[in-house]
Short mmCIF file of C-alpha atoms in Angstrom, two decimals:
data_model
loop_
_atom_site.label_atom_id
_atom_site.label_comp_id
_atom_site.label_asym_id
_atom_site.label_seq_id
_atom_site.Cartn_x
_atom_site.Cartn_y
_atom_site.Cartn_z
CA MET A 1 -108.54 -96.74 -9.70
CA LYS A 2 -105.62 -97.14 -12.03
CA LYS A 3 -104.62 -100.55 -13.36
CA LYS A 4 -101.15 -101.50 -14.46
CA LYS A 5 -99.64 -104.80 -15.46
CA ARG A 6 -95.89 -105.36 -15.75
CA ASN A 7 -94.49 -108.79 -16.68
CA SER A 8 -97.70 -110.54 -15.48
CA ASP A 9 -97.26 -108.98 -11.99
CA ALA A 10 -99.86 -106.73 -10.41
CA SER A 11 -98.80 -103.25 -9.41
CA ALA A 12 -100.25 -100.43 -7.30
CA THR A 13 -99.81 -96.65 -7.43
CA CYS A 14 -99.77 -94.53 -4.28
CA LYS A 15 -102.10 -91.56 -4.65
CA LEU A 16 -100.06 -89.49 -2.22
CA CYS A 17 -96.59 -89.82 -3.74
CA ASN A 18 -97.38 -91.50 -7.11
CA LYS A 19 -94.91 -94.29 -6.42
CA ASN A 20 -95.39 -97.64 -8.20
CA LEU A 21 -95.39 -100.64 -5.87
CA LYS A 22 -95.30 -104.33 -6.73
CA THR A 23 -97.84 -106.68 -5.19
CA SER A 24 -98.40 -110.42 -5.52
CA GLY A 25 -102.01 -110.39 -4.49
CA ASN A 26 -101.42 -109.50 -0.81
CA THR A 27 -101.02 -106.17 0.98
CA SER A 28 -97.64 -106.58 2.68
CA ASN A 29 -95.70 -104.18 0.41
CA LEU A 30 -98.57 -101.70 0.42
CA ARG A 31 -98.86 -101.62 4.18
CA CYS A 32 -95.10 -101.29 4.65
CA HIS A 33 -95.08 -98.32 2.27
CA ILE A 34 -97.86 -96.58 4.22
CA GLU A 35 -96.24 -97.23 7.60
CA LYS A 36 -92.81 -95.99 6.47
CA VAL A 37 -93.63 -93.12 4.14
CA HIS A 38 -97.09 -91.97 5.22
CA LYS A 39 -97.04 -92.99 8.87
CA GLN A 40 -98.54 -89.71 10.02
CA ILE A 41 -101.65 -90.18 7.90
CA LEU A 42 -102.08 -93.69 9.25
CA LEU A 43 -101.79 -92.48 12.85
CA GLU A 44 -104.30 -89.71 12.28
CA THR A 45 -106.75 -92.24 10.84
CA GLN A 46 -106.34 -94.57 13.80
CA SER A 47 -106.70 -91.78 16.35
CA SER A 48 -109.89 -90.50 14.73
CA ASP A 49 -111.33 -94.02 14.80
CA LYS A 50 -110.50 -94.34 18.51
CA ALA A 51 -112.22 -91.04 19.25
CA GLU A 52 -115.37 -92.11 17.45
CA CYS A 53 -115.45 -95.52 19.18
CA SER A 54 -114.98 -93.97 22.66
CA SER A 55 -117.82 -91.48 22.11
CA GLU A 56 -120.34 -94.26 21.44
CA ALA A 57 -121.99 -96.06 24.38
CA ILE A 58 -123.00 -99.21 22.44
CA PRO A 59 -120.67 -102.13 23.27
CA HIS A 60 -118.99 -104.19 20.56
CA THR A 61 -119.40 -101.41 18.04
CA GLN A 62 -117.63 -102.07 14.77
CA PRO A 63 -114.84 -99.48 14.22
CA LYS A 64 -114.96 -97.32 11.21
CA GLN A 65 -113.29 -98.82 8.19
CA GLN A 66 -110.96 -96.78 6.04
CA LYS A 67 -110.51 -97.85 2.47
CA ILE A 68 -106.91 -97.77 1.47
CA SER A 69 -108.10 -97.51 -2.12
CA GLU A 70 -108.40 -93.77 -1.39
CA ILE A 71 -104.65 -93.77 -0.99
CA ILE A 72 -103.45 -96.59 -3.25
CA SER A 73 -104.82 -97.80 -6.57
CA ILE A 74 -104.36 -101.51 -7.26
CA ALA A 75 -104.30 -103.47 -10.50
CA PRO A 76 -104.85 -107.03 -9.29
CA THR A 77 -103.93 -110.17 -11.17
CA PRO A 78 -107.04 -112.34 -11.51
CA SER A 79 -106.83 -115.63 -9.63
CA PRO A 80 -108.53 -118.55 -11.43
CA LEU A 81 -108.70 -120.57 -8.24
CA LEU A 82 -110.31 -117.74 -6.33
CA SER A 83 -112.89 -117.14 -9.05
CA GLU A 84 -113.89 -120.80 -8.95
CA VAL A 85 -114.40 -120.94 -5.20
CA SER A 86 -115.75 -117.55 -4.15
CA GLU A 87 -118.87 -116.22 -5.76
CA SER A 88 -118.08 -112.70 -4.62
CA THR A 89 -114.76 -112.52 -6.50
CA ASN A 90 -114.64 -110.26 -9.52
CA GLU A 91 -111.71 -110.42 -11.92
CA GLU A 92 -111.89 -106.76 -12.91
CA THR A 93 -111.95 -104.80 -9.66
CA ALA A 94 -110.56 -105.18 -6.17
CA CYS A 95 -110.68 -103.12 -2.98
CA ILE A 96 -108.32 -103.05 -0.02
CA ILE A 97 -109.92 -102.35 3.34
CA ILE A 98 -108.08 -101.53 6.54
CA GLU A 99 -110.02 -102.34 9.70
CA SER A 100 -108.76 -100.04 12.40
CA GLN A 101 -108.40 -101.58 15.84
CA PRO A 102 -106.97 -100.16 19.06
CA THR A 103 -103.73 -102.17 18.81
CA THR A 104 -103.34 -103.66 15.35
CA CYS A 105 -104.44 -102.86 11.85
CA THR A 106 -104.97 -105.87 9.57
CA PRO A 107 -105.65 -105.19 5.87
CA SER A 108 -107.50 -107.67 3.73
CA VAL A 109 -108.25 -107.91 0.02
CA SER A 110 -111.67 -108.75 -1.32
CA GLY A 111 -113.27 -108.68 -4.76
CA SER A 112 -116.59 -106.91 -5.04
CA LYS A 113 -119.24 -106.79 -7.72
CA SER A 114 -120.56 -103.42 -6.60
CA LYS A 115 -119.45 -101.35 -3.63
CA SER A 116 -122.87 -99.74 -3.37
CA GLN A 117 -124.81 -103.02 -3.47
CA LEU A 118 -122.79 -105.15 -1.04
CA PRO A 119 -122.25 -104.42 2.67
CA THR A 120 -118.79 -103.72 4.03
CA ALA A 121 -118.50 -107.20 5.54
CA ALA A 122 -118.96 -108.75 2.07
CA LEU A 123 -115.90 -106.86 0.84
CA ILE A 124 -113.56 -108.49 3.34
CA GLN A 125 -111.77 -111.55 1.99
CA PRO A 126 -111.08 -114.44 4.41
CA ASN A 127 -107.54 -115.09 5.44
CA VAL A 128 -105.33 -117.66 3.72
CA LYS A 129 -106.27 -120.43 6.16
CA ASP A 130 -109.99 -119.95 5.64
CA PHE A 131 -109.49 -119.71 1.90
CA PHE A 132 -107.71 -123.05 1.62
CA GLU A 133 -110.21 -124.69 3.96
CA GLN A 134 -112.95 -123.55 1.62
CA VAL A 135 -111.12 -124.96 -1.38
CA LYS A 136 -110.52 -128.22 0.47
CA SER A 137 -114.20 -128.50 1.44
CA ILE A 138 -115.19 -128.40 -2.25
CA SER A 139 -112.45 -130.59 -3.69
CA SER A 140 -112.77 -133.24 -0.97
CA GLN A 141 -115.71 -135.62 -1.15
CA ASP A 142 -115.96 -135.62 2.65
CA GLY A 143 -116.66 -131.90 2.90
CA THR A 144 -120.03 -130.37 3.71
CA ARG A 145 -120.43 -128.68 0.35
CA PRO A 146 -119.81 -131.85 -1.75
CA ARG A 147 -122.25 -133.82 0.38
CA LYS A 148 -124.97 -131.23 -0.25
CA ILE A 149 -124.28 -131.28 -3.99
CA THR A 150 -124.37 -135.09 -4.09
CA GLU A 151 -127.64 -135.06 -2.15
CA ALA A 152 -129.10 -132.61 -4.67
CA ILE A 153 -128.04 -134.89 -7.55
CA VAL A 154 -129.70 -137.87 -5.85
CA LYS A 155 -132.94 -135.89 -5.49
CA PHE A 156 -132.69 -134.89 -9.15
CA ILE A 157 -132.39 -138.56 -10.19
CA ILE A 158 -135.31 -139.63 -7.99
CA MET A 159 -137.77 -136.79 -8.54
CA ASP A 160 -137.28 -136.54 -12.32
CA ASN A 161 -137.07 -140.34 -12.75
CA LYS A 162 -133.70 -140.13 -14.48
CA PRO A 163 -131.42 -143.12 -15.14
CA PHE A 164 -128.25 -143.50 -13.08
CA SER A 165 -126.20 -143.02 -16.25
CA ALA A 166 -127.35 -139.38 -16.37
CA VAL A 167 -124.42 -138.41 -14.12
CA GLU A 168 -122.01 -139.73 -16.74
CA GLY A 169 -123.49 -137.79 -19.66
CA ASN A 170 -121.33 -135.18 -21.34
CA GLY A 171 -123.93 -132.44 -20.94
CA PHE A 172 -124.33 -133.06 -17.20
CA LEU A 173 -120.56 -133.18 -16.67
CA GLN A 174 -120.15 -129.91 -18.57
CA LEU A 175 -122.86 -128.31 -16.45
CA MET A 176 -121.20 -129.37 -13.19
CA LYS A 177 -117.82 -128.19 -14.48
CA GLU A 178 -119.23 -124.73 -15.11
CA VAL A 179 -121.15 -124.53 -11.82
CA VAL A 180 -118.67 -126.19 -9.43
CA PRO A 181 -115.35 -126.81 -11.22
CA LEU A 182 -113.60 -128.36 -8.21
CA TYR A 183 -116.43 -130.80 -7.46
CA LYS A 184 -115.83 -134.42 -8.45
CA VAL A 185 -119.03 -135.86 -9.92
CA PRO A 186 -119.76 -139.30 -8.39
CA SER A 187 -120.12 -142.35 -10.60
CA ARG A 188 -123.39 -144.09 -11.38
CA LYS A 189 -122.57 -146.80 -8.83
CA THR A 190 -122.20 -144.19 -6.10
CA ILE A 191 -125.49 -142.57 -7.09
CA LYS A 192 -127.21 -145.97 -7.03
CA LEU A 193 -125.83 -146.59 -3.55
CA ARG A 194 -127.08 -143.20 -2.37
CA VAL A 195 -130.54 -143.88 -3.84
CA ASP A 196 -130.69 -147.22 -2.02
CA GLU A 197 -129.72 -145.49 1.22
CA LYS A 198 -132.41 -142.87 0.64
CA TYR A 199 -134.97 -145.61 0.00
CA GLU A 200 -134.08 -147.43 3.22
CA ALA A 201 -134.38 -144.23 5.25
CA LEU A 202 -137.71 -143.18 3.74
CA SER A 203 -139.15 -146.69 3.93
CA CYS A 204 -138.56 -146.71 7.68
CA ILE A 205 -140.46 -143.42 7.97
CA PHE A 206 -143.32 -144.74 5.83
CA LYS A 207 -143.51 -147.96 7.86
CA GLU A 208 -143.97 -145.84 10.96
CA HIS A 209 -146.87 -144.01 9.28
CA ILE A 210 -148.47 -147.35 8.40
CA ARG A 211 -148.03 -148.61 11.94
CA LYS A 212 -149.71 -145.55 13.45
CA CYS A 213 -152.71 -145.35 11.12
CA GLU A 214 -155.94 -147.01 12.26
CA SER A 215 -157.11 -148.25 8.87
CA PHE A 216 -156.07 -148.12 5.24
CA CYS A 217 -157.10 -149.20 1.76
CA LEU A 218 -155.10 -151.45 -0.59
CA THR A 219 -155.12 -151.52 -4.39
CA TYR A 220 -153.25 -153.96 -6.59
CA ASP A 221 -153.30 -155.07 -10.18
CA VAL A 222 -151.47 -157.38 -12.59
CA TRP A 223 -150.36 -156.11 -15.98
CA THR A 224 -148.07 -157.24 -18.78
CA GLU A 225 -145.26 -155.16 -20.26
CA THR A 226 -145.77 -155.59 -24.00
CA MET A 227 -142.18 -155.00 -25.16
CA LYS A 228 -140.71 -157.88 -23.11
CA ASN A 229 -143.99 -159.75 -22.53
CA GLN A 230 -143.25 -159.74 -18.79
CA SER A 231 -145.95 -159.62 -16.11
CA PHE A 232 -145.81 -157.56 -12.91
CA LEU A 233 -147.88 -157.18 -9.74
CA GLY A 234 -148.20 -153.64 -8.38
CA VAL A 235 -149.44 -152.92 -4.85
CA THR A 236 -150.32 -149.49 -3.41
CA ILE A 237 -151.63 -148.36 -0.01
CA HIS A 238 -153.78 -145.35 0.86
CA PHE A 239 -154.65 -143.85 4.25
CA LEU A 240 -155.48 -140.57 5.98
CA ASP A 241 -152.96 -138.68 8.07
CA ASN A 242 -154.56 -135.68 9.82
CA LEU A 243 -157.27 -135.55 7.14
CA ARG A 244 -154.65 -135.62 4.40
CA LEU A 245 -154.71 -138.48 1.91
CA LEU A 246 -151.37 -140.27 1.69
CA SER A 247 -150.53 -142.89 -0.91
CA GLY A 248 -147.50 -145.06 -1.44
CA THR A 249 -146.26 -147.94 -3.55
CA LEU A 250 -145.46 -151.01 -1.48
CA GLY A 251 -143.84 -152.83 -4.36
CA VAL A 252 -143.79 -153.82 -8.03
CA LEU A 253 -143.11 -157.56 -8.17
CA GLU A 254 -142.05 -159.53 -11.23
CA LEU A 255 -144.13 -162.64 -11.87
CA HIS A 256 -142.62 -165.86 -13.24
CA GLU A 257 -145.46 -168.34 -12.89
CA SER A 258 -149.11 -168.66 -13.80
CA HIS A 259 -151.24 -165.94 -12.24
CA THR A 260 -153.19 -168.09 -9.82
CA ALA A 261 -154.76 -166.81 -6.61
CA ALA A 262 -152.38 -168.91 -4.50
CA TYR A 263 -149.26 -167.65 -6.33
CA LEU A 264 -150.31 -164.01 -6.10
CA GLY A 265 -151.30 -164.50 -2.46
CA GLU A 266 -147.77 -165.67 -1.58
CA HIS A 267 -146.28 -162.49 -3.06
CA LEU A 268 -148.77 -160.28 -1.22
CA SER A 269 -148.20 -162.06 2.09
CA ARG A 270 -144.43 -161.54 1.90
CA LEU A 271 -144.98 -157.90 0.96
CA PHE A 272 -147.33 -157.35 3.91
CA ILE A 273 -144.77 -158.86 6.29
CA GLU A 274 -142.00 -156.65 4.89
CA TRP A 275 -144.04 -153.47 5.35
CA LYS A 276 -145.73 -154.64 8.57
CA VAL A 277 -149.20 -154.30 7.05
CA SER A 278 -151.87 -155.86 9.27
CA THR A 279 -154.78 -157.34 7.32
CA ASP A 280 -157.07 -156.50 10.24
CA LYS A 281 -156.53 -152.78 9.56
CA VAL A 282 -157.50 -153.12 5.88
CA SER A 283 -160.88 -151.40 5.47
CA ALA A 284 -161.21 -152.04 1.76
CA CYS A 285 -159.40 -153.67 -1.12
CA VAL A 286 -159.93 -152.26 -4.62
CA THR A 287 -159.08 -154.41 -7.67
CA ASP A 288 -160.53 -155.16 -11.07
CA ASN A 289 -163.36 -157.64 -11.66
CA ASP A 290 -161.11 -160.51 -12.75
CA SER A 291 -162.14 -163.85 -11.22
CA THR A 292 -158.61 -164.56 -10.03
CA MET A 293 -158.46 -161.21 -8.21
CA MET A 294 -161.85 -161.77 -6.61
CA LYS A 295 -160.79 -165.17 -5.33
CA LEU A 296 -157.54 -163.70 -4.01
CA ASN A 297 -159.43 -160.95 -2.20
CA ARG A 298 -161.82 -163.40 -0.57
CA ASN A 299 -158.92 -165.55 0.61
CA LEU A 300 -157.07 -162.60 2.16
CA PHE A 301 -159.80 -160.23 3.40
CA GLY A 302 -163.20 -161.88 3.05
CA ASP A 303 -166.25 -160.73 1.10
CA LYS A 304 -167.00 -157.59 3.10
CA LYS A 305 -163.85 -155.69 2.15
CA ILE A 306 -163.94 -156.21 -1.63
CA ILE A 307 -164.72 -153.15 -3.77
CA PRO A 308 -164.58 -153.61 -7.56
CA CYS A 309 -162.79 -150.79 -9.36
CA PHE A 310 -165.46 -148.43 -10.68
CA ALA A 311 -163.26 -147.08 -13.49
CA HIS A 312 -162.49 -150.62 -14.66
CA THR A 313 -166.17 -151.58 -14.57
CA LEU A 314 -167.11 -148.44 -16.51
CA ASN A 315 -164.50 -149.29 -19.13
CA LEU A 316 -165.95 -152.79 -19.49
CA VAL A 317 -169.42 -151.32 -20.06
CA VAL A 318 -168.17 -149.21 -22.98
CA THR A 319 -165.89 -151.80 -24.60
CA GLN A 320 -168.41 -154.63 -24.37
CA ALA A 321 -171.18 -152.43 -25.75
CA ILE A 322 -169.01 -151.42 -28.72
CA ASP A 323 -167.97 -155.03 -29.36
CA LYS A 324 -171.62 -156.14 -29.42
CA SER A 325 -172.60 -153.40 -31.88
CA THR A 326 -171.63 -154.39 -35.41
CA GLU A 327 -172.35 -150.91 -36.81
CA VAL A 328 -170.05 -149.13 -34.37
CA SER A 329 -167.35 -151.78 -34.80
CA ALA A 330 -167.50 -151.33 -38.58
CA LEU A 331 -167.13 -147.55 -38.22
CA ILE A 332 -164.12 -147.95 -35.93
CA SER A 333 -162.52 -150.38 -38.39
CA LYS A 334 -162.90 -147.89 -41.26
CA VAL A 335 -161.31 -145.09 -39.27
CA ARG A 336 -158.52 -147.36 -38.04
CA ASP A 337 -157.63 -148.42 -41.60
CA ILE A 338 -157.40 -144.79 -42.74
CA VAL A 339 -155.21 -143.82 -39.79
CA LYS A 340 -152.89 -146.81 -40.39
CA PHE A 341 -152.52 -145.89 -44.07
CA ILE A 342 -151.60 -142.27 -43.28
CA LYS A 343 -149.03 -143.34 -40.68
CA ARG A 344 -147.41 -145.93 -42.93
CA SER A 345 -147.21 -143.74 -46.03
CA VAL A 346 -144.59 -141.03 -45.81
CA ASN A 347 -145.90 -139.19 -48.88
CA ALA A 348 -149.45 -139.22 -47.59
CA SER A 349 -148.32 -137.97 -44.19
CA ASP A 350 -146.30 -135.14 -45.78
CA GLU A 351 -149.19 -134.10 -48.01
CA LEU A 352 -151.64 -134.16 -45.09
CA ARG A 353 -149.28 -132.10 -42.98
CA LYS A 354 -148.78 -129.55 -45.80
CA LYS A 355 -152.51 -129.20 -46.43
CA GLN A 356 -153.10 -128.87 -42.72
CA ILE A 357 -150.58 -126.03 -42.48
CA ASP A 358 -151.98 -124.28 -45.56
CA ALA A 359 -155.50 -124.48 -44.17
CA GLY A 360 -154.35 -123.29 -40.75
CA ALA A 361 -155.88 -126.33 -39.08
CA SER A 362 -154.18 -127.29 -35.83
CA GLU A 363 -156.56 -130.13 -34.94
CA GLU A 364 -155.30 -133.69 -35.03
CA ARG A 365 -158.66 -135.42 -34.62
CA PHE A 366 -160.18 -137.45 -37.42
CA VAL A 367 -163.48 -135.56 -37.50
CA GLN A 368 -161.85 -132.12 -37.73
CA LEU A 369 -159.53 -133.26 -40.53
CA ALA A 370 -162.14 -135.20 -42.53
CA SER A 371 -162.24 -132.76 -45.47
CA ILE A 372 -158.44 -132.63 -45.78
CA LEU A 373 -158.19 -136.42 -45.46
CA SER A 374 -160.65 -136.86 -48.32
CA GLU A 375 -158.41 -134.85 -50.67
CA VAL A 376 -155.35 -136.91 -49.71
CA LEU A 377 -157.09 -140.30 -50.07
CA LEU A 378 -158.80 -139.51 -53.42
CA THR A 379 -155.42 -139.04 -55.17
CA ARG A 380 -154.16 -142.50 -54.11
CA PRO A 381 -155.77 -145.60 -55.59
CA GLU A 382 -154.19 -147.86 -52.95
CA ALA A 383 -155.72 -145.87 -50.09
CA PRO A 384 -158.77 -147.19 -48.23
CA SER A 385 -162.12 -145.62 -49.00
CA MET A 386 -163.10 -142.53 -47.04
CA VAL A 387 -166.08 -142.69 -44.72
CA THR A 388 -169.34 -141.29 -46.06
CA GLY A 389 -171.13 -138.22 -44.80
CA SER A 390 -173.65 -140.37 -42.96
CA ASP A 391 -170.87 -142.33 -41.29
CA LEU A 392 -169.17 -139.09 -40.26
CA ASN A 393 -172.36 -137.84 -38.59
CA ASN A 394 -172.72 -141.13 -36.73
CA ILE A 395 -169.10 -140.86 -35.54
CA LYS A 396 -169.79 -137.40 -34.15
CA GLU A 397 -172.86 -138.67 -32.31
CA VAL A 398 -170.97 -141.61 -30.86
CA ILE A 399 -168.23 -139.25 -29.63
CA GLU A 400 -170.84 -137.02 -28.01
CA LEU A 401 -172.41 -140.05 -26.35
CA LEU A 402 -169.08 -141.24 -24.94
CA LYS A 403 -168.00 -137.86 -23.57
CA SER A 404 -169.77 -138.42 -20.27
CA PHE A 405 -167.88 -141.69 -19.82
CA GLU A 406 -164.60 -139.85 -20.32
CA ILE A 407 -165.53 -137.16 -17.79
CA VAL A 408 -166.54 -139.74 -15.20
CA THR A 409 -163.36 -141.75 -15.74
CA ARG A 410 -161.16 -138.70 -15.29
CA GLU A 411 -163.05 -137.60 -12.19
CA ILE A 412 -162.85 -141.00 -10.55
CA SER A 413 -159.15 -141.50 -11.40
CA ALA A 414 -157.76 -139.14 -8.78
CA ASP A 415 -154.95 -139.71 -6.31
CA THR A 416 -155.02 -136.58 -4.14
CA TYR A 417 -158.56 -136.93 -2.78
CA VAL A 418 -160.99 -139.72 -1.93
CA THR A 419 -163.27 -140.71 -4.85
CA PHE A 420 -165.24 -143.57 -3.26
CA SER A 421 -168.17 -141.36 -2.33
CA LYS A 422 -168.54 -140.17 -5.93
CA VAL A 423 -169.32 -143.57 -7.44
CA ILE A 424 -173.13 -143.58 -7.16
CA PRO A 425 -173.65 -139.82 -7.87
CA LEU A 426 -171.43 -140.00 -10.95
CA ASN A 427 -173.24 -143.09 -12.15
CA ILE A 428 -176.64 -141.39 -11.90
CA LYS A 429 -175.33 -138.20 -13.54
CA SER A 430 -173.81 -140.22 -16.37
CA LYS A 431 -177.14 -141.91 -17.00
CA GLN A 432 -179.00 -138.59 -17.19
CA SER A 433 -176.34 -137.01 -19.40
CA ASN A 434 -176.31 -139.87 -21.90
CA LEU A 435 -180.08 -140.03 -22.19
CA SER A 436 -180.24 -136.29 -22.88
CA THR A 437 -177.81 -136.59 -25.83
CA ILE A 438 -180.08 -138.99 -27.75
CA THR A 439 -182.70 -137.20 -29.86
CA THR A 440 -185.50 -138.47 -32.09
CA THR A 441 -183.38 -137.84 -35.20
CA GLU A 442 -180.61 -140.16 -34.03
CA VAL A 443 -182.40 -143.39 -34.88
CA GLU A 444 -179.30 -145.18 -36.12
CA VAL A 445 -177.32 -144.25 -33.02
CA GLN A 446 -180.11 -145.66 -30.84
CA MET A 447 -180.10 -148.87 -32.86
CA TYR A 448 -176.43 -149.79 -32.60
CA LEU A 449 -175.77 -148.17 -29.23
CA GLY A 450 -178.80 -149.66 -27.55
CA SER A 451 -176.58 -152.20 -25.81
CA ALA A 452 -174.45 -149.39 -24.36
CA VAL A 453 -177.40 -147.33 -23.19
CA ALA A 454 -179.27 -150.29 -21.71
CA PRO A 455 -176.97 -150.86 -18.74
CA ILE A 456 -177.11 -147.18 -17.90
CA ASN A 457 -180.91 -147.15 -18.06
CA GLN A 458 -180.97 -149.68 -15.27
CA ASN A 459 -181.22 -148.67 -11.65
CA PRO A 460 -177.68 -147.58 -10.64
CA ILE A 461 -178.06 -149.31 -7.28
CA GLU A 462 -178.83 -152.61 -8.99
CA MET A 463 -175.58 -152.36 -10.97
CA TRP A 464 -173.61 -152.45 -7.73
CA ASP A 465 -175.26 -155.23 -5.78
CA ASP A 466 -171.87 -156.74 -5.09
CA MET A 467 -170.73 -153.45 -3.57
CA LYS A 468 -173.58 -152.92 -1.09
CA LYS A 469 -172.02 -154.88 1.74
CA ALA A 470 -168.61 -153.37 1.07
CA ILE A 471 -170.04 -149.83 1.11
CA ILE A 472 -171.87 -150.38 4.39
CA TYR A 473 -168.82 -152.01 5.95
CA PHE A 474 -166.55 -149.22 4.75
CA VAL A 475 -168.76 -146.46 6.11
CA PHE A 476 -169.71 -148.33 9.32
CA PRO A 477 -166.85 -150.81 10.01
#
């Protein structure tokens, strides 16, 4: 194919008579030239196509297509608008295809990335009407294509937990300009409206799931956001749908008064009415061991449906045992002072980082970096004293003792499967694991961790006397 460009106009060269023809992106001049000058060749092509079509017995057979590029070479002028709309347009090459029909012969122009890779139908460009309808569907916010793009943006905001202002960022706008130049990116207010509409639609679907399920479990907790010192109440629901565990957040409510059982009960009652949650279908309610929560649970569901949070109880066992042990508390205070000094001193942090790189140590734990920390602290009189070798051994033993608690906490803190049946087995396994870590040479560890081991040495069933009725009721309601 030969390309020519004359005064920003595309031109074509006939391969039969070598005549230069002007073209403005269509095939009118080219077709007229073929019909007037090379009419015989055109007739022979059409007659051969008719003969082939008549010899085939399959109805609706596509006639053979003759590429006019074998006769005429075209140097097209790239169309910016076409390149923005059609993904199949290529600015470097173009083919003209004549589709032979019994009565008429309509040529069409289409850009192609590769003639061998794309089928013949992909080489045919739509007519002018279809082209402008495609452009209009992208530039207009009411078109099908813009609605799909807006829906994808809304999903992006929701699934990746992005702020509404993300659609107004320069990077996002540049991305959309490169991907879909004619698309008008909606404002943050429009995205917020679409998110609210999505929430209303999905909430109706989730309410229907709640209405159909026979029983479900509720969990709720009160926590305080430390930056603004603002308290919130979070409520979640869990139930089985065809043996698949489904979970959802019913609400996160801002609290403005004292956290009494009556005040929290009012919020929960309104939330249950909004989501059509029947308290009769509640099989269990899982909260922490706070006295206010226990009173609230008894007022709403009675004593049989209360299940204290196992992970929260396990955390209380560890924290209270450490608080009662003066030796362990002193060790933690020493380590905390060293860590605070390193974080507050820029020079000390830089030196520690440099020594860590030189030594090839990638660990960030205190025990693994003890030798490097000693070198950094010894050169600074204002630094706190480094722990002794005996203290370091005790820290290692305490970490080994607490590993089982970490494993149990991670195992019980799942949201894709039911963990209620693992409470007693994990408790017994944790007891056996912790007792096996204590040896006769760890006398000091036994002394100041005796309070932590003592509760685990008790009968695991006795630790959960308050849960017996709830367990029986949950298994046999």
